[in-house]
mmCIF file of C-alpha atoms and ligand atoms in Angstrom:
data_model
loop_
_atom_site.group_PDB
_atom_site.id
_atom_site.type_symbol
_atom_site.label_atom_id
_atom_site.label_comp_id
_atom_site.label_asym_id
_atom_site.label_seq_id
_atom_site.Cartn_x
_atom_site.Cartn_y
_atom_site.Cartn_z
ATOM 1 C CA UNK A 1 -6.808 -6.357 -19.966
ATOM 2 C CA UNK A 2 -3.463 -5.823 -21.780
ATOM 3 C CA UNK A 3 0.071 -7.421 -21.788
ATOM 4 C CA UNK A 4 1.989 -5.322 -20.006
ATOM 5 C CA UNK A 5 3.022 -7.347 -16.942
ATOM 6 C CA UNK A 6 2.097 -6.463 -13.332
ATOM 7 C CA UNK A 7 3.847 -8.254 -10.212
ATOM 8 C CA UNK A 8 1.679 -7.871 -7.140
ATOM 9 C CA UNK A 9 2.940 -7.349 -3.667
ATOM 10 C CA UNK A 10 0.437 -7.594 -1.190
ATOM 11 C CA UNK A 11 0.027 -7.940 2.482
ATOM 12 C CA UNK A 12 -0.644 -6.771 5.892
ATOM 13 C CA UNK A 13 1.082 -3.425 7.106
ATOM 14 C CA UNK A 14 4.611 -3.905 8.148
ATOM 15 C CA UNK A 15 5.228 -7.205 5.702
ATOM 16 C CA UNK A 16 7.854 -5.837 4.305
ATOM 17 C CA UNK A 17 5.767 -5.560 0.850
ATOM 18 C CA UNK A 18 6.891 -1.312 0.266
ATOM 19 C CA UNK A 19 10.449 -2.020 0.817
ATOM 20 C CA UNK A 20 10.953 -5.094 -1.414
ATOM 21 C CA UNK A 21 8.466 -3.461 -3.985
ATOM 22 C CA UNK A 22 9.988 -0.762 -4.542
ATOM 23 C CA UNK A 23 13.387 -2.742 -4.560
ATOM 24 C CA UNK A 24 12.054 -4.739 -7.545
ATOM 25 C CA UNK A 25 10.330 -2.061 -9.324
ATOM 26 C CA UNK A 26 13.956 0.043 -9.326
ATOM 27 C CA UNK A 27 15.562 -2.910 -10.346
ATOM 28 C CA UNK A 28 13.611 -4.044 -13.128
ATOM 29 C CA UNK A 29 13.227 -0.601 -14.264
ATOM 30 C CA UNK A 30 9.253 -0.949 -14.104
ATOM 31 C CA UNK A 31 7.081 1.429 -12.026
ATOM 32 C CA UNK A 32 5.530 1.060 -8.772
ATOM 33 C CA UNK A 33 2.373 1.400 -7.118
ATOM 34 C CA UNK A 34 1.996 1.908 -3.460
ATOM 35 C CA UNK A 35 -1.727 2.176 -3.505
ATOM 36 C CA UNK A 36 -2.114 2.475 0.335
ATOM 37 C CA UNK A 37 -0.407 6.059 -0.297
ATOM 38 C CA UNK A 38 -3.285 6.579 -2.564
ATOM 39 C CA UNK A 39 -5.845 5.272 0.180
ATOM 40 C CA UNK A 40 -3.439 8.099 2.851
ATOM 41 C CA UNK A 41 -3.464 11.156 0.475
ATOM 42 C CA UNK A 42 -7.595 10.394 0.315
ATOM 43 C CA UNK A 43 -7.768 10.382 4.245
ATOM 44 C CA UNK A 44 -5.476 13.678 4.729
ATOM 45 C CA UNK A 45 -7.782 15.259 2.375
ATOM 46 C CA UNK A 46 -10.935 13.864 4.023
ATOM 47 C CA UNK A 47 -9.773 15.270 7.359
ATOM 48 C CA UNK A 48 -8.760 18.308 5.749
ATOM 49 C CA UNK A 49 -12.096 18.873 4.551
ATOM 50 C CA UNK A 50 -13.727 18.266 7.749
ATOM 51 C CA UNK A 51 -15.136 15.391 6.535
ATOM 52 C CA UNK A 52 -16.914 12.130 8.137
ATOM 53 C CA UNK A 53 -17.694 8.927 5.983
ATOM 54 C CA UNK A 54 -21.237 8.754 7.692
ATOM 55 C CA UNK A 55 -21.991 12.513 6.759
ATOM 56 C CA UNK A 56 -20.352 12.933 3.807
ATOM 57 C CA UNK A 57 -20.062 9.683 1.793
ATOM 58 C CA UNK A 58 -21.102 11.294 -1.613
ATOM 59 C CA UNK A 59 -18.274 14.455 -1.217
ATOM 60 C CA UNK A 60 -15.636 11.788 -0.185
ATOM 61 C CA UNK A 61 -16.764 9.676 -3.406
ATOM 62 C CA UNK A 62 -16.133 12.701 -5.481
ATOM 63 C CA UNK A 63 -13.232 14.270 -3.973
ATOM 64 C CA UNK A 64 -11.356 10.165 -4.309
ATOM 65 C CA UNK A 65 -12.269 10.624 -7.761
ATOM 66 C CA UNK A 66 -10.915 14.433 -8.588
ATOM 67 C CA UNK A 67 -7.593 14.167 -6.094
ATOM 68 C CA UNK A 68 -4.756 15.814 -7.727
ATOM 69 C CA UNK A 69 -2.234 13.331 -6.856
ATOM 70 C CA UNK A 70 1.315 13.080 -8.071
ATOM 71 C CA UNK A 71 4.361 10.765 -7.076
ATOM 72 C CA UNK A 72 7.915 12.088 -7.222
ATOM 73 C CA UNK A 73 11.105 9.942 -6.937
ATOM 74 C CA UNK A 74 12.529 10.681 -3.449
ATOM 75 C CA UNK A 75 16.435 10.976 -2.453
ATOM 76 C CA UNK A 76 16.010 7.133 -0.297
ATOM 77 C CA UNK A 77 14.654 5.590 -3.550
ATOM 78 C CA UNK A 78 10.902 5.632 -2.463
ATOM 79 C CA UNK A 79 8.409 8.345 -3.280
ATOM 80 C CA UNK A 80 7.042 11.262 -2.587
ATOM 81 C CA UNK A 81 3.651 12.389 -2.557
ATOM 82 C CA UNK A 82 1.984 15.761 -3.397
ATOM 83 C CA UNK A 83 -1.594 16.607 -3.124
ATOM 84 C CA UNK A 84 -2.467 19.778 -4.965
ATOM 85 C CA UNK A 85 1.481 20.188 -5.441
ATOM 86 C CA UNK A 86 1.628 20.074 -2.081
ATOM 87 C CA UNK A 87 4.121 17.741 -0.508
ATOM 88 C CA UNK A 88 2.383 15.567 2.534
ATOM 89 C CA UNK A 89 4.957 12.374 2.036
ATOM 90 C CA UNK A 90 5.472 12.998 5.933
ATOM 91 C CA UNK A 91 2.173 13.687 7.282
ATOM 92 C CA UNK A 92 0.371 10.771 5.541
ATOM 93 C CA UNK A 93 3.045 8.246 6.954
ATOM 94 C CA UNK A 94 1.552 8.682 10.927
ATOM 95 C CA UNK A 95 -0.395 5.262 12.237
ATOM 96 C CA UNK A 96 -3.526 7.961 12.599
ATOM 97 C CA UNK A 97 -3.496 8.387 8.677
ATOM 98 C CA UNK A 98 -3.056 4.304 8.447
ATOM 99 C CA UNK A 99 -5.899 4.138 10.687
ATOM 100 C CA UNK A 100 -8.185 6.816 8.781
ATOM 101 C CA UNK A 101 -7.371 5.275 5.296
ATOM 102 C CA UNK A 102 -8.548 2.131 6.786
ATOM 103 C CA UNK A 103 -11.536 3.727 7.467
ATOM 104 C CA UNK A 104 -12.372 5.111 4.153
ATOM 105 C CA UNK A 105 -11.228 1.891 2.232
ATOM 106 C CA UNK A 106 -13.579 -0.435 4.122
ATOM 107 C CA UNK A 107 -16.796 1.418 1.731
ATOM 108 C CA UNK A 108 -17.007 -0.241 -1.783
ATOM 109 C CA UNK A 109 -17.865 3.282 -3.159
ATOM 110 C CA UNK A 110 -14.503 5.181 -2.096
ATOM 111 C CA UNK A 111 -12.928 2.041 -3.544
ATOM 112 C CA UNK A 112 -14.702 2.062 -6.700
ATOM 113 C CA UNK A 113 -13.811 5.293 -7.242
ATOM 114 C CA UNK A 114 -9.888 4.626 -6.787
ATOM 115 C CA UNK A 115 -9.880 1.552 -8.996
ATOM 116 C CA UNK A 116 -9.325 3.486 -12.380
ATOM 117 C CA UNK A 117 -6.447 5.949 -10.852
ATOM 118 C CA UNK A 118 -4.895 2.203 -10.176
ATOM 119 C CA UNK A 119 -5.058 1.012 -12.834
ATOM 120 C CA UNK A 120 -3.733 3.733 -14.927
ATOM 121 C CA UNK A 121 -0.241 3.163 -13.590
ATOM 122 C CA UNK A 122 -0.288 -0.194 -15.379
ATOM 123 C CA UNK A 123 2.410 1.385 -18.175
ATOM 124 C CA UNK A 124 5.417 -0.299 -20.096
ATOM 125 C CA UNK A 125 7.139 -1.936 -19.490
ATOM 126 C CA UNK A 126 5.819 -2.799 -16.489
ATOM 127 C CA UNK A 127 4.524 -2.005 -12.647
ATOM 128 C CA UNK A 128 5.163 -4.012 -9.573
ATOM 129 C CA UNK A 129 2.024 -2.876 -7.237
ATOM 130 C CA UNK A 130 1.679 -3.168 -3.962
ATOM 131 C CA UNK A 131 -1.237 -2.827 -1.317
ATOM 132 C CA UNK A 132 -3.989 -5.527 -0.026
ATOM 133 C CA UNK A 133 -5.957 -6.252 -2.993
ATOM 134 C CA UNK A 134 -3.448 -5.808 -5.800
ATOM 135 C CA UNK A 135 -3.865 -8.951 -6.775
ATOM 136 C CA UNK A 136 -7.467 -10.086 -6.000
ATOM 137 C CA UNK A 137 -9.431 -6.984 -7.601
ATOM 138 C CA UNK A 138 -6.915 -4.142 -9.033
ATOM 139 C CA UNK A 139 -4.390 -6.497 -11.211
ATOM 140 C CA UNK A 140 -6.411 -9.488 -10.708
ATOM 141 C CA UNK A 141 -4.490 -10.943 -14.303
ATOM 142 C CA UNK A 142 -1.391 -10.274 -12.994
ATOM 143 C CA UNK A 143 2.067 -12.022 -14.092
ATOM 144 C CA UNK A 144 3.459 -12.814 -10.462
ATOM 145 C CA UNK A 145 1.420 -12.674 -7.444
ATOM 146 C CA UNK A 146 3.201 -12.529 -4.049
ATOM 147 C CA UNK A 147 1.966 -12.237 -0.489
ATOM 148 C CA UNK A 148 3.803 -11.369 2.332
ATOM 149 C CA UNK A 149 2.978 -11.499 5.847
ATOM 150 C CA UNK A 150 4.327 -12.262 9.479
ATOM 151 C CA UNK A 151 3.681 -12.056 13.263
ATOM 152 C CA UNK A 152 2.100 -9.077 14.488
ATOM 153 C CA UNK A 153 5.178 -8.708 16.953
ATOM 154 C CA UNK A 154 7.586 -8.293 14.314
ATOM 155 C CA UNK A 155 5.623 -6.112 12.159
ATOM 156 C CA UNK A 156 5.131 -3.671 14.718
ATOM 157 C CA UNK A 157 8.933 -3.781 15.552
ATOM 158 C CA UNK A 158 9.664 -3.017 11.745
ATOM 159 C CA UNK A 159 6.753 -0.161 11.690
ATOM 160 C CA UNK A 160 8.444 1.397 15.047
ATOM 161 C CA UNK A 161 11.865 1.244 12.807
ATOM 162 C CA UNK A 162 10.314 2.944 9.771
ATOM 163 C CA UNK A 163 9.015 5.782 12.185
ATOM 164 C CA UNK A 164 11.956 6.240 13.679
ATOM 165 C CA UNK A 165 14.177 6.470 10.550
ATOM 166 C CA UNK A 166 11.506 9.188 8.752
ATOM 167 C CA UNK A 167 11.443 11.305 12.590
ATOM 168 C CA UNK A 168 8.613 9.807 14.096
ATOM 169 C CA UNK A 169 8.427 8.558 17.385
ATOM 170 C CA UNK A 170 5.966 5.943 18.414
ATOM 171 C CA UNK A 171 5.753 2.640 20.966
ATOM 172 C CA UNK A 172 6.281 -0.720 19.874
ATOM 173 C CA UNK A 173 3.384 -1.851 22.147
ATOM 174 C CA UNK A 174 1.237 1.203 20.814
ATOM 175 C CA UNK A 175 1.964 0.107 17.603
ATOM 176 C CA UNK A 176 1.324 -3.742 18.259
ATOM 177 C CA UNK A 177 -2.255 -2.588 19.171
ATOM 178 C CA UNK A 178 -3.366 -0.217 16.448
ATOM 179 C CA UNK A 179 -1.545 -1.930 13.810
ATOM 180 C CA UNK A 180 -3.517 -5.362 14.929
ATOM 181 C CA UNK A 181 -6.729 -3.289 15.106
ATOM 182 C CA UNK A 182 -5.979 -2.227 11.621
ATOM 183 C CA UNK A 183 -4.696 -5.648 10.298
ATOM 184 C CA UNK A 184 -8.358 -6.820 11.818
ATOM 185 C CA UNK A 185 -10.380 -4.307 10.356
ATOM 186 C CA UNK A 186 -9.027 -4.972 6.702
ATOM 187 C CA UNK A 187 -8.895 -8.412 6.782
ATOM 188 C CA UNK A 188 -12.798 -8.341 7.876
ATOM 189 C CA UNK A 189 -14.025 -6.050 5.647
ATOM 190 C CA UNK A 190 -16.883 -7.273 2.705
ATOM 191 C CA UNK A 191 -15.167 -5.195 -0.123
ATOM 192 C CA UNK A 192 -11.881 -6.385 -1.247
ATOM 193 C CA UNK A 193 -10.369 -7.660 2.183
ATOM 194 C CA UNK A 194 -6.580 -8.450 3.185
ATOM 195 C CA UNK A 195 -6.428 -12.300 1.641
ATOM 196 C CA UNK A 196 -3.947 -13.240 -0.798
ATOM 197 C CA UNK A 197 -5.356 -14.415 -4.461
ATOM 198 C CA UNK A 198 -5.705 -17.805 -4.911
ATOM 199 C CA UNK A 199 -3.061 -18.198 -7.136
ATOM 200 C CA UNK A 200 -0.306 -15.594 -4.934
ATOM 201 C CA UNK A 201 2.764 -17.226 -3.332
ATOM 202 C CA UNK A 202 3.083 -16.479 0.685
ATOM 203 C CA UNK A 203 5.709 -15.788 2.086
ATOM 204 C CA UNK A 204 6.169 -15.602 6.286
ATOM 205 C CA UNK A 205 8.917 -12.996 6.190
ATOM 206 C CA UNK A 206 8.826 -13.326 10.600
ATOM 207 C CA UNK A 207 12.010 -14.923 10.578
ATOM 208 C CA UNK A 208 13.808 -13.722 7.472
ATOM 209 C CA UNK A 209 15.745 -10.883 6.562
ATOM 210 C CA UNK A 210 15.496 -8.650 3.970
ATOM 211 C CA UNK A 211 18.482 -10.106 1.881
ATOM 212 C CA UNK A 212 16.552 -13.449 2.511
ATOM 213 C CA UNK A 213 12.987 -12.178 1.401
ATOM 214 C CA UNK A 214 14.323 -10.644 -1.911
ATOM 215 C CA UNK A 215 16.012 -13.726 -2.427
ATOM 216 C CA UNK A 216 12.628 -15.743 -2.433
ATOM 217 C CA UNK A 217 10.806 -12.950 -4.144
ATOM 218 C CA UNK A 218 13.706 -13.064 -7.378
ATOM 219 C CA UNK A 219 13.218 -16.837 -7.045
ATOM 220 C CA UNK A 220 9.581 -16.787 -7.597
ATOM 221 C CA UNK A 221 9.401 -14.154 -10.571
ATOM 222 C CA UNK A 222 12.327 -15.643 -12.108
ATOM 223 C CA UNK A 223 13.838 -12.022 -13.100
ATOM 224 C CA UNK A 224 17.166 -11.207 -12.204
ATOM 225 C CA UNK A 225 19.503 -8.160 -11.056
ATOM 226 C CA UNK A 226 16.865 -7.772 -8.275
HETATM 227 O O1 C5P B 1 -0.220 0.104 2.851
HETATM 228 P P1 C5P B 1 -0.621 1.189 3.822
HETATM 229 O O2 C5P B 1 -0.381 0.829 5.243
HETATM 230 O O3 C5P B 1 -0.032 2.503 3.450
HETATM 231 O O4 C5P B 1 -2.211 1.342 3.623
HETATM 232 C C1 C5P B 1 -3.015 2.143 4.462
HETATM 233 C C2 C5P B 1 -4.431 1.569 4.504
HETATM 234 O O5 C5P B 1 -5.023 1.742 3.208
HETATM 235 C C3 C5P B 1 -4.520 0.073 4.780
HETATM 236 O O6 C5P B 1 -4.578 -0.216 6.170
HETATM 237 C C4 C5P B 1 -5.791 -0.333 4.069
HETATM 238 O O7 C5P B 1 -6.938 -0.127 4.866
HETATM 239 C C5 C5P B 1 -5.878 0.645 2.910
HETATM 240 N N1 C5P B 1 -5.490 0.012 1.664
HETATM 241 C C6 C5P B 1 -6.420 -0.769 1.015
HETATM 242 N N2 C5P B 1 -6.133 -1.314 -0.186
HETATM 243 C C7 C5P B 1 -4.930 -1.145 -0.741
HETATM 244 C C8 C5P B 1 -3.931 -0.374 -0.092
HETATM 245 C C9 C5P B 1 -4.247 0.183 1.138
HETATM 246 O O8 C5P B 1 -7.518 -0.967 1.510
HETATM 247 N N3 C5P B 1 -4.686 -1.678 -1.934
#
């Protein structure tokens, strides 16, 4: 373990958790995690492949351990995502790559062999992470651990939103269905399920706004400029 703090942001897809992560990360200066983009990139190269988890566990182990990954700053403040130096930001942001990535990350072996590439992004002067088991398993020590969550109504309204704005169109009732399924499937896995630590801080964003959530969130870690 080392000193170099870690603020973990986890939750259920549609929380709100990438938005105000990577607000805080920018405004503390620190660096950011999205690990589910890390859990995408691995399904768009499983299904690249031609790959199935029940035929091809051991390939899928190795190729989560060898992906050439990289994160670039993008023009909206987020990231963007290359595999191979290949950019696939947009194609890994579809509900069917949510759905594969959920997939994959329900076997303890394609997790264990993501947990280093995690943890390496723990660098000064610090990271704000964010995913479903930042701070359970990945950060576990972490300085600040927050978990956000709300109504599955409203998180599929806010998914439909982030669709729209990056091109894609969807259904809010679609989405209310596979993001549930999802949502289910994560929170019931065995290895590292959906659950805030013991020690996070919920937060039911439902009825709040994103000027409101931030709010809480600066309130809770205690740093400001956020
Ligand atoms: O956060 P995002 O929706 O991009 O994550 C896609 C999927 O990756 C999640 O539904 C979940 O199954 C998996 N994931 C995970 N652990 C994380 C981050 C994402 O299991 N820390």
């Amino acid at each position: 373990m080392t000193d170099i703090p870690v603020i973990t942001i986890d939750g259920p897809s549609g929380s709100g958790k990438g938005t105000i992560s990577q607000r805080l990360a920018s405004s503390l200066g620190w660096h950011y995690l999205d690990s589910g983009a890390i859990y995408r990139a691995l399904a768009y190269a499983v299904d690249q492949a031609g790959f199935t988890v029940d035929d091809n566990k051991q390939q899928i182990e190795e190729l989560a351990r060898e992906l050439k990954l990289s994160f670039q700053p993008s023009a909206d403040g987020g990231a963007e995502v290359l595999l191979d130096n290949v950019n696939i930001t947009s194609s890994i942001r579809t509900e069917e790559c949510g759905a594969m990535a959920s997939v994959l990350a329900a076997d303890g072996d394609i997790r264990a062999a993501l947990l280093q590439r995690q943890r390496d992004f723990r660098q000064l002067p610090g990271l704000v992470a964010d995913g479903r088991d930042m701070g359970t398993v990945v950060f576990p020590d972490a300085t600040h651990k927050i978990f956000l969550t709300a109504s599955a109504q409203v998180r599929a309204e806010r998914r439909y939103q982030q669709l729209k704005e990056s091109g894609i169109n969807d259904s809010i009732p679609r989405l209310f269905t596979v993001i549930s399924e999802r949502d289910a499937r994560d929170a019931s896995r065995s290895n590292s399920p959906l659950t805030p630590a013991a020690d996070a801080i919920v937060l039911d964003t439902s009825e709040m706004s994103l000027e409101q959530v931030i709010g809480q969130v600066r309130q809770q870690v205690g740093y400001q400029g956020l």
